[in-house]
mmCIF file of C-alpha atoms and ligand atoms in Angstrom:
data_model
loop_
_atom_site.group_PDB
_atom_site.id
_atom_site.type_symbol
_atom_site.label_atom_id
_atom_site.label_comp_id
_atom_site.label_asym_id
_atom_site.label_seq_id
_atom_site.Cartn_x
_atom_site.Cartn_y
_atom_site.Cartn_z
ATOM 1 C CA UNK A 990 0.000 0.000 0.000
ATOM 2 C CA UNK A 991 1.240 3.325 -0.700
ATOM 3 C CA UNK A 992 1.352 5.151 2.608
ATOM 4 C CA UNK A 993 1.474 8.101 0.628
ATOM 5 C CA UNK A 994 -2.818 7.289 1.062
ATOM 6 C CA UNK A 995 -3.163 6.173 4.400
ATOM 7 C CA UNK A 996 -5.544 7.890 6.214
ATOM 8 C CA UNK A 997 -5.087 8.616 10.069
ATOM 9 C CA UNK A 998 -9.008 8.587 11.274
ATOM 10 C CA UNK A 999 -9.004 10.142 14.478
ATOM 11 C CA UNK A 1000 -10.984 8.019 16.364
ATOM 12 C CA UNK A 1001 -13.766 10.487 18.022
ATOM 13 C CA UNK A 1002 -11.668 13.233 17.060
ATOM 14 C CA UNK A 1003 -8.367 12.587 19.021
ATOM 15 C CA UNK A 1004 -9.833 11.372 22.311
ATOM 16 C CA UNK A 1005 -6.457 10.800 23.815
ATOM 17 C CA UNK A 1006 -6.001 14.160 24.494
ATOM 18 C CA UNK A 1007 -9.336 15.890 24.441
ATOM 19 C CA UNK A 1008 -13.233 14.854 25.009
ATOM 20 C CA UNK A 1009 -13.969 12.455 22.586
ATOM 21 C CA UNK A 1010 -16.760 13.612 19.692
ATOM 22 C CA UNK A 1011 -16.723 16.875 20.516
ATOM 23 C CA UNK A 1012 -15.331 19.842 18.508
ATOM 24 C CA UNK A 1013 -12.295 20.818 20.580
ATOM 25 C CA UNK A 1014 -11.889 16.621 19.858
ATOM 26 C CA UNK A 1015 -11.959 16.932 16.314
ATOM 27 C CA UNK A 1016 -9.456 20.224 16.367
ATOM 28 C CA UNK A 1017 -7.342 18.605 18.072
ATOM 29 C CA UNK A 1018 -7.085 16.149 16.035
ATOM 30 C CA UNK A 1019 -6.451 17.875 12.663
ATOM 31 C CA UNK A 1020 -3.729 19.685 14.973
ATOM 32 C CA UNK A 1021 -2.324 16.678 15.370
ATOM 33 C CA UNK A 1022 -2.224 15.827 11.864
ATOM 34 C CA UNK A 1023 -4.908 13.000 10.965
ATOM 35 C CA UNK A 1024 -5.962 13.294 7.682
ATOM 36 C CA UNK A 1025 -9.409 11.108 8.689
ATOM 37 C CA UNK A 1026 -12.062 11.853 11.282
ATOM 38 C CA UNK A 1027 -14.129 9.476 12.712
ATOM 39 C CA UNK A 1028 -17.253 9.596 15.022
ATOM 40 C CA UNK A 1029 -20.894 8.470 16.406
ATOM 41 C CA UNK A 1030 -24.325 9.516 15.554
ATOM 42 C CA UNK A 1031 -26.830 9.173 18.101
ATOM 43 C CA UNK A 1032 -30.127 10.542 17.780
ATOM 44 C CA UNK A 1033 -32.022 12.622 20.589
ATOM 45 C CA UNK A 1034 -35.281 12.371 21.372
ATOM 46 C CA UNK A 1035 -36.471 15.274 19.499
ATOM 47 C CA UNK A 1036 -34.954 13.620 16.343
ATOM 48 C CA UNK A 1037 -31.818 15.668 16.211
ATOM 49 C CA UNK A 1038 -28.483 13.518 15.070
ATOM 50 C CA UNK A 1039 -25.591 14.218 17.490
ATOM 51 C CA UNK A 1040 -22.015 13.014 18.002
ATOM 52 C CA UNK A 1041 -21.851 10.971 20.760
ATOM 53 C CA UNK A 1042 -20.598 7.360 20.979
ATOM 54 C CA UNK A 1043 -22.529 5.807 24.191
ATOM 55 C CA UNK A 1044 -26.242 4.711 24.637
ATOM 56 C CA UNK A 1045 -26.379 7.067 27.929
ATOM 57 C CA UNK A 1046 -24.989 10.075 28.439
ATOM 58 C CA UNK A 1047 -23.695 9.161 32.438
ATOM 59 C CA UNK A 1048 -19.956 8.098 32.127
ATOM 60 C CA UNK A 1049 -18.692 11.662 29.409
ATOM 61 C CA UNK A 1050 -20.868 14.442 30.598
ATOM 62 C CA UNK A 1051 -22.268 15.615 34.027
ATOM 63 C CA UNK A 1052 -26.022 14.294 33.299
ATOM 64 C CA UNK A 1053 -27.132 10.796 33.297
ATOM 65 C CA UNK A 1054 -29.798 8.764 31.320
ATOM 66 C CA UNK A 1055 -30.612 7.599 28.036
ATOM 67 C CA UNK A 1056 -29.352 9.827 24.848
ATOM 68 C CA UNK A 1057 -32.713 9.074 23.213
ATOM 69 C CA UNK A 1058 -34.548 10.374 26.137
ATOM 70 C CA UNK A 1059 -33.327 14.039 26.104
ATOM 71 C CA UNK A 1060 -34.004 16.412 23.526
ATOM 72 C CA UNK A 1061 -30.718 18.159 21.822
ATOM 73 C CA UNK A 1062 -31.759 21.666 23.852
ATOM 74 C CA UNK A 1063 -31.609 20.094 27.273
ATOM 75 C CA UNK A 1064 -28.585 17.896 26.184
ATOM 76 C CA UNK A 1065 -26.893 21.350 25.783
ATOM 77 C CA UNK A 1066 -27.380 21.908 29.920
ATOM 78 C CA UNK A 1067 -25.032 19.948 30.199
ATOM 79 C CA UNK A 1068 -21.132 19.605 30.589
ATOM 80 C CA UNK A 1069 -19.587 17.063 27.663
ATOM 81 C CA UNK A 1070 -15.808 18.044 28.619
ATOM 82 C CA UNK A 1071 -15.244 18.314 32.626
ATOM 83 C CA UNK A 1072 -15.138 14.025 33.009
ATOM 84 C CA UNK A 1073 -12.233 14.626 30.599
ATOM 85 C CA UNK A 1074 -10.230 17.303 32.227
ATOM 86 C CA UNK A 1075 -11.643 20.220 34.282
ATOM 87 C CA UNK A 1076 -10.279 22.202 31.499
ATOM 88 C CA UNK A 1077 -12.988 21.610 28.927
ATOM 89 C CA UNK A 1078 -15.570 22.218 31.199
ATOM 90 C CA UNK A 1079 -17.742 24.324 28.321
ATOM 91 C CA UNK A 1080 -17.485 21.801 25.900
ATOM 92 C CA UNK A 1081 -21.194 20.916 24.658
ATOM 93 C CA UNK A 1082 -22.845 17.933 22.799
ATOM 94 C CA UNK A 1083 -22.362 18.470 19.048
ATOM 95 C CA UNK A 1084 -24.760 18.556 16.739
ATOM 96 C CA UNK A 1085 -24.092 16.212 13.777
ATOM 97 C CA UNK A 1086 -25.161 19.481 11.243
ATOM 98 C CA UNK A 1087 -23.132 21.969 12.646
ATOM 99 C CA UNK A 1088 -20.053 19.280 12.837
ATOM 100 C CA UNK A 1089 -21.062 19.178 8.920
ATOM 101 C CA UNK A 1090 -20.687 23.192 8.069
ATOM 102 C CA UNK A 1091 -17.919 23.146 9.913
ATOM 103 C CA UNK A 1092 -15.474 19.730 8.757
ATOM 104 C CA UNK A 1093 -17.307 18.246 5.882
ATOM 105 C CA UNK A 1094 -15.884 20.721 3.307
ATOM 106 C CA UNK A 1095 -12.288 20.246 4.601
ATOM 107 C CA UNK A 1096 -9.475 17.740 2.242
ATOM 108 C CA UNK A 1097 -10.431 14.562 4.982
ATOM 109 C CA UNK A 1098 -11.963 11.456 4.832
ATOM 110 C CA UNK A 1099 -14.539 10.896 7.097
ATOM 111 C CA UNK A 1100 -15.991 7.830 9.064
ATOM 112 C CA UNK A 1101 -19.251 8.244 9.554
ATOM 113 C CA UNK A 1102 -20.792 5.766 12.211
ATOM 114 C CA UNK A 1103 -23.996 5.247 13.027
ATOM 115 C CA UNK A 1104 -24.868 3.858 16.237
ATOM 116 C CA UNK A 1105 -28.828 3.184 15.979
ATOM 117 C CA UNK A 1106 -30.748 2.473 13.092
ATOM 118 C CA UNK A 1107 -33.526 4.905 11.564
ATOM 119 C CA UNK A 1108 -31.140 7.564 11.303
ATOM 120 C CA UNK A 1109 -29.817 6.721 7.701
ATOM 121 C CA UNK A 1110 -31.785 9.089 5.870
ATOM 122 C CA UNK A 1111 -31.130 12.050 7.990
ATOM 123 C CA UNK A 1112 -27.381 11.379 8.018
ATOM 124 C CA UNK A 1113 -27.421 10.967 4.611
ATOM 125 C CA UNK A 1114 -29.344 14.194 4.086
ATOM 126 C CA UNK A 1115 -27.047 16.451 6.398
ATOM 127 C CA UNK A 1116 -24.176 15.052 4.117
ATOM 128 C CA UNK A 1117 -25.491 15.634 1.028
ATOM 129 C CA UNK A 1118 -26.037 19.567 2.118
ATOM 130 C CA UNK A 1119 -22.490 19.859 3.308
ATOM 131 C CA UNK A 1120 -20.243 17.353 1.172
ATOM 132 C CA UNK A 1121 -17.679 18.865 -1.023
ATOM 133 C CA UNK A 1122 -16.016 15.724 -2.328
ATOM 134 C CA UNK A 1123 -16.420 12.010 -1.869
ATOM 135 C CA UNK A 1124 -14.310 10.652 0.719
ATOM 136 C CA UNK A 1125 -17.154 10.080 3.186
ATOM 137 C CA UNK A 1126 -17.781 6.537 4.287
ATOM 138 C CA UNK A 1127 -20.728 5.259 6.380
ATOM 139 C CA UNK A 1128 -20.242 3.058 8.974
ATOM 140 C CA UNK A 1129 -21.678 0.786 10.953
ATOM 141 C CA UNK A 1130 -21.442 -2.450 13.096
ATOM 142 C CA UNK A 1131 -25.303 -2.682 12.009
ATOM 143 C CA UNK A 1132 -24.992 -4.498 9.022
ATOM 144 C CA UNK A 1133 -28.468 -3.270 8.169
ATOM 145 C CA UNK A 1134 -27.432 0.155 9.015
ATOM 146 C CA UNK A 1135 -25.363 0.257 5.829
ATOM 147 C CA UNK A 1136 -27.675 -2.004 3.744
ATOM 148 C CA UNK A 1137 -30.363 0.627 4.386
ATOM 149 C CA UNK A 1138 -27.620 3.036 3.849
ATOM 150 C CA UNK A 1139 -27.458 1.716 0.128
ATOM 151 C CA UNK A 1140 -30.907 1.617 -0.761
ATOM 152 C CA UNK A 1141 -30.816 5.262 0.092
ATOM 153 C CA UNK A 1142 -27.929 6.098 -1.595
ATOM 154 C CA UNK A 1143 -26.369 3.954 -4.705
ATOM 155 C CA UNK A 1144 -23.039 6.146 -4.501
ATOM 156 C CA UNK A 1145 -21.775 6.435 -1.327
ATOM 157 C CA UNK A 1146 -18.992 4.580 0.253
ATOM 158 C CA UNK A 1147 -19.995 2.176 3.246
ATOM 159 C CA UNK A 1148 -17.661 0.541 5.238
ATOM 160 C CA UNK A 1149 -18.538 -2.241 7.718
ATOM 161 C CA UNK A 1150 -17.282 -2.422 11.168
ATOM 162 C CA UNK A 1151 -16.659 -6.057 12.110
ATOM 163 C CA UNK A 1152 -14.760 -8.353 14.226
ATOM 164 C CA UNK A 1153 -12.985 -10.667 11.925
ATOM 165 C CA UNK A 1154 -12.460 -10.674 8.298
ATOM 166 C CA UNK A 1155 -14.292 -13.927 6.763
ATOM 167 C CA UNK A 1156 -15.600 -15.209 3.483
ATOM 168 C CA UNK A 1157 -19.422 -14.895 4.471
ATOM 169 C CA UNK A 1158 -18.535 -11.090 6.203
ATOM 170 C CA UNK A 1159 -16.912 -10.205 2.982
ATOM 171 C CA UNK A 1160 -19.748 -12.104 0.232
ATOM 172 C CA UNK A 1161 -22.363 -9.327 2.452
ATOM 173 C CA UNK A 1162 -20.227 -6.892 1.700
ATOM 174 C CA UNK A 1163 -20.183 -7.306 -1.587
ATOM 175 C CA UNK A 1164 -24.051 -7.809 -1.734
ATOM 176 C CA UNK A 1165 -24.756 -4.322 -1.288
ATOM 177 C CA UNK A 1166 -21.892 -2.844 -3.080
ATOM 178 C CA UNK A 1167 -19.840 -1.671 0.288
ATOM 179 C CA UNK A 1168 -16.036 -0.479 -0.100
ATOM 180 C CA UNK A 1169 -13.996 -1.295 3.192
ATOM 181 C CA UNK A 1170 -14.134 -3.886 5.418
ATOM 182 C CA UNK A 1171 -13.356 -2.960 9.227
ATOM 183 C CA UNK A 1172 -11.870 -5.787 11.303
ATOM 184 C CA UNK A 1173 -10.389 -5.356 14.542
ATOM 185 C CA UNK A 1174 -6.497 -4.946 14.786
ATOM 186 C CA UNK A 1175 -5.787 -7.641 17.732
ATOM 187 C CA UNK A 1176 -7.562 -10.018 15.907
ATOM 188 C CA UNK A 1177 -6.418 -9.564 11.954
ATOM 189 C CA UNK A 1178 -4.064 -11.112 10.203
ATOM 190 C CA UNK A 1179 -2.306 -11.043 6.768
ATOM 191 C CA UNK A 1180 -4.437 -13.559 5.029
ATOM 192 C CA UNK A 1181 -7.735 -11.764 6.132
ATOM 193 C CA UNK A 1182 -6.732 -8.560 4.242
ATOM 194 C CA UNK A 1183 -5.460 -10.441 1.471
ATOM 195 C CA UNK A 1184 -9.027 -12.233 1.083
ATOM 196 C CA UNK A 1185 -10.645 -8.428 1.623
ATOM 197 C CA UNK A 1186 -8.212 -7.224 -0.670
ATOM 198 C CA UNK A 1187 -8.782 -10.263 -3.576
ATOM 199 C CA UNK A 1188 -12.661 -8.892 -3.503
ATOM 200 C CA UNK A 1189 -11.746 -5.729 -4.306
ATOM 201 C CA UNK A 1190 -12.269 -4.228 -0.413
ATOM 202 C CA UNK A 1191 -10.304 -2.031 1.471
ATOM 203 C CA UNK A 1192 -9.240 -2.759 5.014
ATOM 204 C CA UNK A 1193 -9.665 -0.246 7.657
ATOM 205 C CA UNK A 1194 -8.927 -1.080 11.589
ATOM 206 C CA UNK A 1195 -10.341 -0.438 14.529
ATOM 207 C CA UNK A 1196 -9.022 -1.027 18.100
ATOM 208 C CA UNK A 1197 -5.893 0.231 17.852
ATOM 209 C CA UNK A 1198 -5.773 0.867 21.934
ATOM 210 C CA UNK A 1199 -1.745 1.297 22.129
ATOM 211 C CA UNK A 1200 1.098 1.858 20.043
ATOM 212 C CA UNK A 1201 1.999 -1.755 20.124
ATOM 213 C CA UNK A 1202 -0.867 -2.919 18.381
ATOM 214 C CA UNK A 1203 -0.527 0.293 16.004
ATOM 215 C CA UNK A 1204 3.166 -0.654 14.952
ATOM 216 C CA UNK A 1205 1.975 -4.729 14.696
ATOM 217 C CA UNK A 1206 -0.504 -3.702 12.113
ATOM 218 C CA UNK A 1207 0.622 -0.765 10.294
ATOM 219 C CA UNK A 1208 2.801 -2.532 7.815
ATOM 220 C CA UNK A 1209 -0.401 -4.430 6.559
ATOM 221 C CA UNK A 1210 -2.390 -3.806 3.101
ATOM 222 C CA UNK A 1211 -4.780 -1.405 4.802
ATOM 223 C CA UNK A 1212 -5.618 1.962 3.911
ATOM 224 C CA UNK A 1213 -5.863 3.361 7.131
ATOM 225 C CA UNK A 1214 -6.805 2.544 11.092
ATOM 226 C CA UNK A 1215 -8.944 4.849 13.443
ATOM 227 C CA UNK A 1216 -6.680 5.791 16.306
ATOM 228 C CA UNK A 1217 -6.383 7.504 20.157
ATOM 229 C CA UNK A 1218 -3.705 9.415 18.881
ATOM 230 C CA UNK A 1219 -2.899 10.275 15.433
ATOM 231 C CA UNK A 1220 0.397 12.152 15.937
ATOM 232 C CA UNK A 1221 1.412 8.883 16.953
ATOM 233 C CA UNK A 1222 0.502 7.274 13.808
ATOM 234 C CA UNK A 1223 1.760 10.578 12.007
ATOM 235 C CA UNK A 1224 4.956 9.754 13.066
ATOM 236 C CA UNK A 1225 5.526 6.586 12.647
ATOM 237 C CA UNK A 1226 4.122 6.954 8.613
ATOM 238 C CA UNK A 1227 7.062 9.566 8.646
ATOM 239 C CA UNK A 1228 10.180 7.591 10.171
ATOM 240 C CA UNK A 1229 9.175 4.392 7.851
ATOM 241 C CA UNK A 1230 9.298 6.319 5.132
ATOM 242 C CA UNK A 1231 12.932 8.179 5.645
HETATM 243 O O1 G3P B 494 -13.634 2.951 13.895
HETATM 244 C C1 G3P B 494 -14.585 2.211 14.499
HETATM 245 C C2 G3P B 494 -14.529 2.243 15.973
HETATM 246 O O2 G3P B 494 -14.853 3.532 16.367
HETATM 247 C C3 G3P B 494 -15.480 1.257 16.538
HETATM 248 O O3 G3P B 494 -15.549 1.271 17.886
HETATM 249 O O4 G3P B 494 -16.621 1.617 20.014
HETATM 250 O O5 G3P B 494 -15.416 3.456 18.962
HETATM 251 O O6 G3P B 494 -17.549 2.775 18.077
HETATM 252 P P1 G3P B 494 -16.317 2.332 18.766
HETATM 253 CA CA1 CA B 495 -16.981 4.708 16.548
#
C-alpha cells in the first residue's frame, strides 16, 4: 500500500487528548495531523443527530440517562468536557449538522458511524447539504445500518465495522456494493486482508488501543486505522518512510 494514502481517522476526534466527539476533539485532532475523522451519531429524542458514541450520556458528561430520552436543547445543559479534564468544562454535545458546516468541506476522509438504526436518511441528508467531495464513508457495526444506507444512496462509500475478516462477512459486503471492510487490529491477520483485498475491499482497523498494536498492524495492506492518537501514527508513517 502506498502510505502516501493512508488515512489517520481520528478516532472520536483525538480522544487521547481531548473529550472524545466533541469539537475541541476533532481540532485537536487535525492539529495533530490526521488526515481522517471518525465519530458516532446518536439521535435525541427530538430527532436531532448528534455526536456521541454511548447509549447514555452518564460516564462523558455531568447528566445521566438515556441519549434518546433528552431532547438536543436540554442535552446542551449539560457539561460534555469536565469528566475529561476540568479544562474543557464548556465543551457541549455536538450537533451532527453543525459538525457538517464546519469539517465536511475540509481535504479529509470521514468515518461516519452510526450507532442506531432509523437515522440513515437524515445522516445521509445532512451530508449531502455539506459534502464537497467524496471521501465520506458510512459506517456501521449494524450491518443493516449500511444495507439501508445503500438503498438510500447507490453512490456512497460504506464501510462495515466487524470483528474478523471472513468469506461470508466479505460475500455481504459485496451484496450491497460496500467499499472497506473494518476488522479489529488484535484479531487480523495477513491472510484476512489479502481475502478483503482479492474482492476488491479495502481494510480499515479499529481497536488500535496502544502503540503496540498500532506498529503490529501498520505494515499491513490497509488503507488506514482509526486511532487515540494520530500524531502517533503521524509519526511513525514519517520515520518508515525516511
Ligand atoms: O472505527 C470504528 C470504531 O470507532 C469502533 O468502535 O466503540 O469506537 O464505536 P467504537
Ligand atoms: Ca466509533
Amino acid at each position: 500500500m502506498e502510505k502516501n494514502n493512508y488515512i489517520i481517522y481520528a478516532h472520536r476526534g483525538a480522544l487521547a487528548y481531548a473529550p472524545e466527539n466533541t469539537k475541541i476533539a476533532f481540532e485537536k485532532a487535525l492539529e495533530l495531523n490526521a488526515n481522517g475523522i471518525e465519530l458516532d451519531l446518536q439521535k435525541t429524542k427530538d430527532g436531532k443527530l448528534v455526536i456521541f458514541h454511548d447509549d447514555i450520556i452518564d460516564n462523558k458528561s455531568n447528566g445521566k440517562g438515556k441519549i434518546s430520552d433528552y431532547t438536543y436543547q436540554e442535552l446542551l445543559n449539560f457539561d460534555f468536557g469536565s469528566w475529561f479534564d476540568s479544562k474543557y468544562k464548556n465543551e457541549k454535545i455536538l450537533l451532527f449538522e453543525d459538525f457538517a458546516k464546519e469539517f465536511l468541506d475540509k481535504d479529509l476522509t470521514f468515518a461516519i458511524e452510526l450507532k442506531v438504526l432509523g437515522i440513515e436518511e437524515n445522516t445521509l441528508d445532512i451530508i449531502n447539504k455539506y459534502k464537497t467531495h467524496d471521501n465520506i464513508y458510512i459506517t456501521s457495526f449494524l450491518y443493516e445500518a449500511i444495507e439501508n444506507t445503500r438503498e438510500l444512496n447507490k453512490n456512497i462509500k460504506l464501510s462495515w465495522l466487524v470483528s474478523k475478516i471472513n468469506k461470508e462477512n466479505v460475500n455481504k459486503l459485496l451484496k450491497i456494493k460496500g467499499q472497506q471492510i473494518c476488522p479489529k487490529a488484535e484479531l487480523v491477520s495477513k491472510e484476512d486482508i489479502d481475502l478483503a483485498n482479492k474482492n476488491g475491499l479495502g481494510v480499515r482497523l479499529w481497536g488500535i488501543y496502544n502503540e503496540e498494536i498500532m506498529k503490529r498492524v501498520y505494515k499491513f495492506n490497509i488503507e488506514g486505522m482509526t486511532v487515540n492518537f494520530p500524531d502517533k501514527l503521524y509519526e511513525l508513517i514519517k520515520k518508515e518512510k525516511m
